[in-house]
CSV table of C-alpha atoms in Angstrom, one decimal:
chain,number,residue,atom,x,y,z
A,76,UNK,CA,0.0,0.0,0.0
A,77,UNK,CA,1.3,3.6,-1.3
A,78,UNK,CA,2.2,5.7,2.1
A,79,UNK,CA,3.2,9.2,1.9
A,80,UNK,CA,4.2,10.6,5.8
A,81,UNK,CA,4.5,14.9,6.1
A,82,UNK,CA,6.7,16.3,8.6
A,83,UNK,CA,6.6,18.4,10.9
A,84,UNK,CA,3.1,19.0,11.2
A,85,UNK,CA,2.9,22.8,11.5
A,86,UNK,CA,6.1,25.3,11.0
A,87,UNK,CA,5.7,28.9,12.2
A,88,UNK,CA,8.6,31.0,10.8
A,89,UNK,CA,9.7,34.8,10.7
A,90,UNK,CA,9.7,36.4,7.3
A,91,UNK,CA,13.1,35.3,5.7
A,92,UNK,CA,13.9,32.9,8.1
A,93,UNK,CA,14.4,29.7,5.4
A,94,UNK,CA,13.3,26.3,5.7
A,95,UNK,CA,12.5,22.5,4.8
A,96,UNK,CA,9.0,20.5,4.6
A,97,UNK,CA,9.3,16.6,4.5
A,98,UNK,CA,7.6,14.1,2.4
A,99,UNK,CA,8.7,10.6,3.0
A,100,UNK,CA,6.8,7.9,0.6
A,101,UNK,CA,6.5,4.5,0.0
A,102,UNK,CA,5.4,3.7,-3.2
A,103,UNK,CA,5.0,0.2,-5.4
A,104,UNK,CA,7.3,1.6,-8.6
A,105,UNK,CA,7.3,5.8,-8.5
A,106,UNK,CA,4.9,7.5,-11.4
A,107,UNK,CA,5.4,11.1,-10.1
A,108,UNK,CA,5.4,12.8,-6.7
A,109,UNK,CA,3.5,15.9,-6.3
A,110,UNK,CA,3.6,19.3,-4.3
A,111,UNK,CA,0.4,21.2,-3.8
A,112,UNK,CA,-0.4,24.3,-1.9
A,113,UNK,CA,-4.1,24.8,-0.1
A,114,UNK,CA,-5.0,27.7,1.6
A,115,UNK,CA,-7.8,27.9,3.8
A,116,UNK,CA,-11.8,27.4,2.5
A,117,UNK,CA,-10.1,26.1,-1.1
A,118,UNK,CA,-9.0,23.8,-2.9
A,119,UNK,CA,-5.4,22.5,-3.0
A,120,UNK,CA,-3.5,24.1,-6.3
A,121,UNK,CA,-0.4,22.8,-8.3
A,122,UNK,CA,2.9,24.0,-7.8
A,123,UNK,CA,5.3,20.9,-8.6
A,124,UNK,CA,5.3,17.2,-10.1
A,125,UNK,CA,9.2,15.5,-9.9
A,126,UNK,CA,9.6,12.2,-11.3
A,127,UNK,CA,12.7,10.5,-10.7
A,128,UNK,CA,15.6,10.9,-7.7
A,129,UNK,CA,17.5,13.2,-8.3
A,130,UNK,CA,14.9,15.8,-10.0
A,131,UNK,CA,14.6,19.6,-8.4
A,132,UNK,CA,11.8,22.3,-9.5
A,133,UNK,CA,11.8,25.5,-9.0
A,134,UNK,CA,9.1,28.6,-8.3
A,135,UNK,CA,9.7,31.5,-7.0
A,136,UNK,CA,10.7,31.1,-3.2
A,137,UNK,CA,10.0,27.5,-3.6
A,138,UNK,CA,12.6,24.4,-4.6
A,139,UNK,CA,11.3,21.0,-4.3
A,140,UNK,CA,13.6,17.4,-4.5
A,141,UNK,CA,13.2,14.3,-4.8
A,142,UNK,CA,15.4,10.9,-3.7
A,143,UNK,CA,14.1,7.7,-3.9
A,144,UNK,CA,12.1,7.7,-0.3
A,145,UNK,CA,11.8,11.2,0.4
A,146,UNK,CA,11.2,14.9,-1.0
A,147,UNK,CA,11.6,18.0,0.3
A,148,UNK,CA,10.3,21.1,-0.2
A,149,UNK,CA,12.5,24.3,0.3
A,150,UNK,CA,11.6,27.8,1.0
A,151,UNK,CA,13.6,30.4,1.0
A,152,UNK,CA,13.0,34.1,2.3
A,153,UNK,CA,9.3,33.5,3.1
A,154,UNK,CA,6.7,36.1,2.9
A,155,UNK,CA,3.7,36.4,5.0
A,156,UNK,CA,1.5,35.2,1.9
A,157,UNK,CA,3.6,31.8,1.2
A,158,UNK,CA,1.3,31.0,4.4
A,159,UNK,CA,-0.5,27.7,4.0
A,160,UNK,CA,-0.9,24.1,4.2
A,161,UNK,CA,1.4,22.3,2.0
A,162,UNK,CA,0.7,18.7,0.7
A,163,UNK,CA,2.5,16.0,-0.6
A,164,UNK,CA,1.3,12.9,-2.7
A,165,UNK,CA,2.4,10.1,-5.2
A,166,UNK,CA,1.0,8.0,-8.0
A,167,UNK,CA,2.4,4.8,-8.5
A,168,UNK,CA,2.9,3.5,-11.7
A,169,UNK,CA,0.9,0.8,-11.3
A,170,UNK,CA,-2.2,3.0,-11.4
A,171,UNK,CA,-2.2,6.6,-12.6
A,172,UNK,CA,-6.3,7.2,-11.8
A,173,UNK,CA,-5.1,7.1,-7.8
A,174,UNK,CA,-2.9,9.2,-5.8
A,175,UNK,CA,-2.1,9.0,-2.0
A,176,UNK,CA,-1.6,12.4,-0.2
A,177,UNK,CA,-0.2,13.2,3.7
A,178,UNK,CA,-2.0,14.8,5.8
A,179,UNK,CA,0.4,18.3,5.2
A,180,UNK,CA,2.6,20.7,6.7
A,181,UNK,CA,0.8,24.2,7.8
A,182,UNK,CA,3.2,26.6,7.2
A,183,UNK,CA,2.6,30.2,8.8
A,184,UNK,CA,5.0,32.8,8.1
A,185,UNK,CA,5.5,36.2,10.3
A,186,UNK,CA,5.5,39.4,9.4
B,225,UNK,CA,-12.6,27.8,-19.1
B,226,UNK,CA,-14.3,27.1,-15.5
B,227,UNK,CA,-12.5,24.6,-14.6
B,228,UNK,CA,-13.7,21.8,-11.6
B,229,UNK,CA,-16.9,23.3,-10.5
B,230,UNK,CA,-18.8,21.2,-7.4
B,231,UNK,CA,-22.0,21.9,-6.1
B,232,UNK,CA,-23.3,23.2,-3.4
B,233,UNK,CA,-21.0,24.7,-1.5
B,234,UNK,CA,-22.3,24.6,1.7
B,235,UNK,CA,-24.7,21.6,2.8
B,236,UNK,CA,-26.6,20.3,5.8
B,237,UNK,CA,-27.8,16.8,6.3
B,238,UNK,CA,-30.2,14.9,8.8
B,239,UNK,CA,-28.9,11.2,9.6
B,240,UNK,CA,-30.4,8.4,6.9
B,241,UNK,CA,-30.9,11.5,4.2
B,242,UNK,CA,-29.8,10.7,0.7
B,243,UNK,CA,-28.1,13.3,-1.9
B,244,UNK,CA,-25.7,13.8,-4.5
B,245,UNK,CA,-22.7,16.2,-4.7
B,246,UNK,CA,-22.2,17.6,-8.1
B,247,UNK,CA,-18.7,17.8,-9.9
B,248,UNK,CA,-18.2,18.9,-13.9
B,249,UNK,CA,-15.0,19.8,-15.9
B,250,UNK,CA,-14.8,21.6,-19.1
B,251,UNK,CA,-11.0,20.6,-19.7
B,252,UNK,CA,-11.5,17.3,-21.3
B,253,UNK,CA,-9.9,15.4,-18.6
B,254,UNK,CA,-10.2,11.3,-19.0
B,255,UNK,CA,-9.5,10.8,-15.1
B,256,UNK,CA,-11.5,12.4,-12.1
B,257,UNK,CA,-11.8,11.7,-8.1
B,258,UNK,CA,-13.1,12.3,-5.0
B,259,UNK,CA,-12.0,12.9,-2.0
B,260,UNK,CA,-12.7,13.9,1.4
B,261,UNK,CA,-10.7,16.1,4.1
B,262,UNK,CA,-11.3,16.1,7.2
B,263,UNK,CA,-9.7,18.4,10.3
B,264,UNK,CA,-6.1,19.1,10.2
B,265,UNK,CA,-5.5,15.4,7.5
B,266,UNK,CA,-4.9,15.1,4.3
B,267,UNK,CA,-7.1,14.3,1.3
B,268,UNK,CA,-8.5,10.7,1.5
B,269,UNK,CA,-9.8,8.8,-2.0
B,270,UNK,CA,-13.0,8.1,-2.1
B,271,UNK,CA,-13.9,7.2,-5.7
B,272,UNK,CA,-12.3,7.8,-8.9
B,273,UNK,CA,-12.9,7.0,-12.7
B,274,UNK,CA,-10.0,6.8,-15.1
B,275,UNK,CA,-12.8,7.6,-18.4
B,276,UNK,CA,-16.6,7.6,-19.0
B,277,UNK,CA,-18.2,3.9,-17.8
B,278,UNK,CA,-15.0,3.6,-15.5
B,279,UNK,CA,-15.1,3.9,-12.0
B,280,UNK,CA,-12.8,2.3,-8.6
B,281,UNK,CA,-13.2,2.6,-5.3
B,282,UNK,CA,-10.6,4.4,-3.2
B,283,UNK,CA,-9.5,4.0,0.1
B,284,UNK,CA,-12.9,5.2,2.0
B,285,UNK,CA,-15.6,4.0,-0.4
B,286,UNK,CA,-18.2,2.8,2.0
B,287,UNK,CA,-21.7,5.0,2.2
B,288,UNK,CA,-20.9,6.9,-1.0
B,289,UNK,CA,-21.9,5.6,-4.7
B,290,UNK,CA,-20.3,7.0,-8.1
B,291,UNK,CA,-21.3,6.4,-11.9
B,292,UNK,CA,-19.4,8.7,-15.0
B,293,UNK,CA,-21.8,8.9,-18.1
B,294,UNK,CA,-20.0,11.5,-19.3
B,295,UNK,CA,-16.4,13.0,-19.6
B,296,UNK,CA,-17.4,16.2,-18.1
B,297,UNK,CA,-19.1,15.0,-15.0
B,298,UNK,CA,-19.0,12.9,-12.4
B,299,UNK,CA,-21.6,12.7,-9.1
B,300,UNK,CA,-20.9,11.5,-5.8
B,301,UNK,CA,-23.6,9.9,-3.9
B,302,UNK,CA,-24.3,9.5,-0.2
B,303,UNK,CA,-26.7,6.9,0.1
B,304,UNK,CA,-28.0,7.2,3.8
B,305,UNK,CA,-25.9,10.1,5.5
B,306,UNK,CA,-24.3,9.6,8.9
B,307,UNK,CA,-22.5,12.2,11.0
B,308,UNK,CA,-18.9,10.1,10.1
B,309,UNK,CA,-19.5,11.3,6.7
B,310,UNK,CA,-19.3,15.0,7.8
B,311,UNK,CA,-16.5,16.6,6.4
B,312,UNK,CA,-15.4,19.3,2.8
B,313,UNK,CA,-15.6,17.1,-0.2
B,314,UNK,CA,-13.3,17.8,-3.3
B,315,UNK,CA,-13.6,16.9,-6.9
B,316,UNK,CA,-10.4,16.3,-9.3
B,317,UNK,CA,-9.7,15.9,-12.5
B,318,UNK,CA,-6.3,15.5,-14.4
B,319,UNK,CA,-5.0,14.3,-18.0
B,320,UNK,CA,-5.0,10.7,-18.4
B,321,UNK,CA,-2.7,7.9,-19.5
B,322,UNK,CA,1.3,8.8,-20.2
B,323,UNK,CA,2.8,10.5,-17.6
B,324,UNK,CA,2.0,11.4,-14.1
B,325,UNK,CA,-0.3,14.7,-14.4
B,326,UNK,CA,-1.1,17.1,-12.2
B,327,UNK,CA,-4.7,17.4,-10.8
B,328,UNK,CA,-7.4,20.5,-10.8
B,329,UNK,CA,-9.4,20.8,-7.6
B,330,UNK,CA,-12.9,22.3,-7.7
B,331,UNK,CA,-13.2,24.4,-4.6
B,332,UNK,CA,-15.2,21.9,-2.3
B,333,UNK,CA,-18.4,21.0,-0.7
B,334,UNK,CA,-18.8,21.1,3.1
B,335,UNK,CA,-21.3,19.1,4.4
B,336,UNK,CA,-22.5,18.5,7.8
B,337,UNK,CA,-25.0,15.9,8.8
B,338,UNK,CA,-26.7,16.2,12.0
């Protein structure tokens, strides 16, 4: 069974003050890894997909990584509005219709 | 393009009540899913059809019924509410076979059943 496990639960940061989220999988045969953001009341939106170890994206503040049982999703310099709930999930190759999320990191960033 | 649109946005149940959640794409997506979230977790697979006449179960499909007639929609079912089924439902959609693609969100349902 795919398992994806977010760490730490919540991160409260200055502004600028850089950091790490963790996503540690277990997956049957990687398809892609994603990074969402959701702020509250919405919907989670897209920010990255990696797809083999070894793999970094970039966006603005954000860098996210990938090895073969973890990712990690960097932020540099936050700002106030990089405030939210970050998730993690994989597809397995076995079955692209599925993916398996964590429960997320809830980032809030100080002014 | 409008995206993932669900409907209603806000609901209230009573226990043993029966209604569907609404969920439509306009981006030609073969797959779609649903998915719950509940306080402070993650999103948990309810239901999810990789084209029209194609539908699995996730990993919570008890109490809640799917069917896709067509690409562009795809309803979620409770059959007799209960209050373990409160939570904010989200619809997906994504591309399909190929590579691992990204999904759109619509912005939820929140439903509460007393």
């Amino acid at each position: 069974e795919d398992q994806v496990t977010q760490s730490p639960e919540a991160l409260r940061l200055q502004e600028g003050e850089s950091s790490s989220l963790n996503c540690s999988y277990t997956v049957s045969g990687l398809r892609g890894l994603f990074w969402y953001r959701q702020d509250p009341g919405k919907g989670p939106e897209f920010l990255f997909t990696l797809y083999s170890a070894g793999e970094e994206k970039e966006k603005e503040r954000l860098k996210a990584t990938l090895t073969k049982k973890e990712s990690f999703l960097h932020i540099t310099a936050p700002k106030p509005e990089d405030s939210a709930t970050y998730l993690c999930a994989v597809q397995a190759r076995t079955n692209a219709g599925k993916s398996t999320f964590g429960d997320g990191t809830t980032l809030t960033v100080k002014p | 393009n409008a995206g993932v649109t669900q409907t209603p946005k806000f609901q209230v149940l009573k226990t043993g009540q029966s209604m569907t959640l609404q969920c439509a794409q306009d981006m030609n997506h073969e797959y779609m899913s649903w998915y719950r979230q509940d306080p402070g977790m993650g999103l948990r697979l309810i239901h999810y059809s990789v084209g029209a006449g194609i539908t699995d179960q996730g990993e919570v499909p008890n109490g809640y019924n799917v069917s896709r007639s067509t690409t562009e929609d795809f309803p979620l079912r409770l059959l007799s509410a209960a209050p373990s089924q409160t939570s904010v439902y989200f619809c997906a959609s994504s591309y399909g076979s190929g590579r691992a693609y990204e999904q759109y969100f619509g912005p939820g349902t929140r439903l509460t059943v007393t």
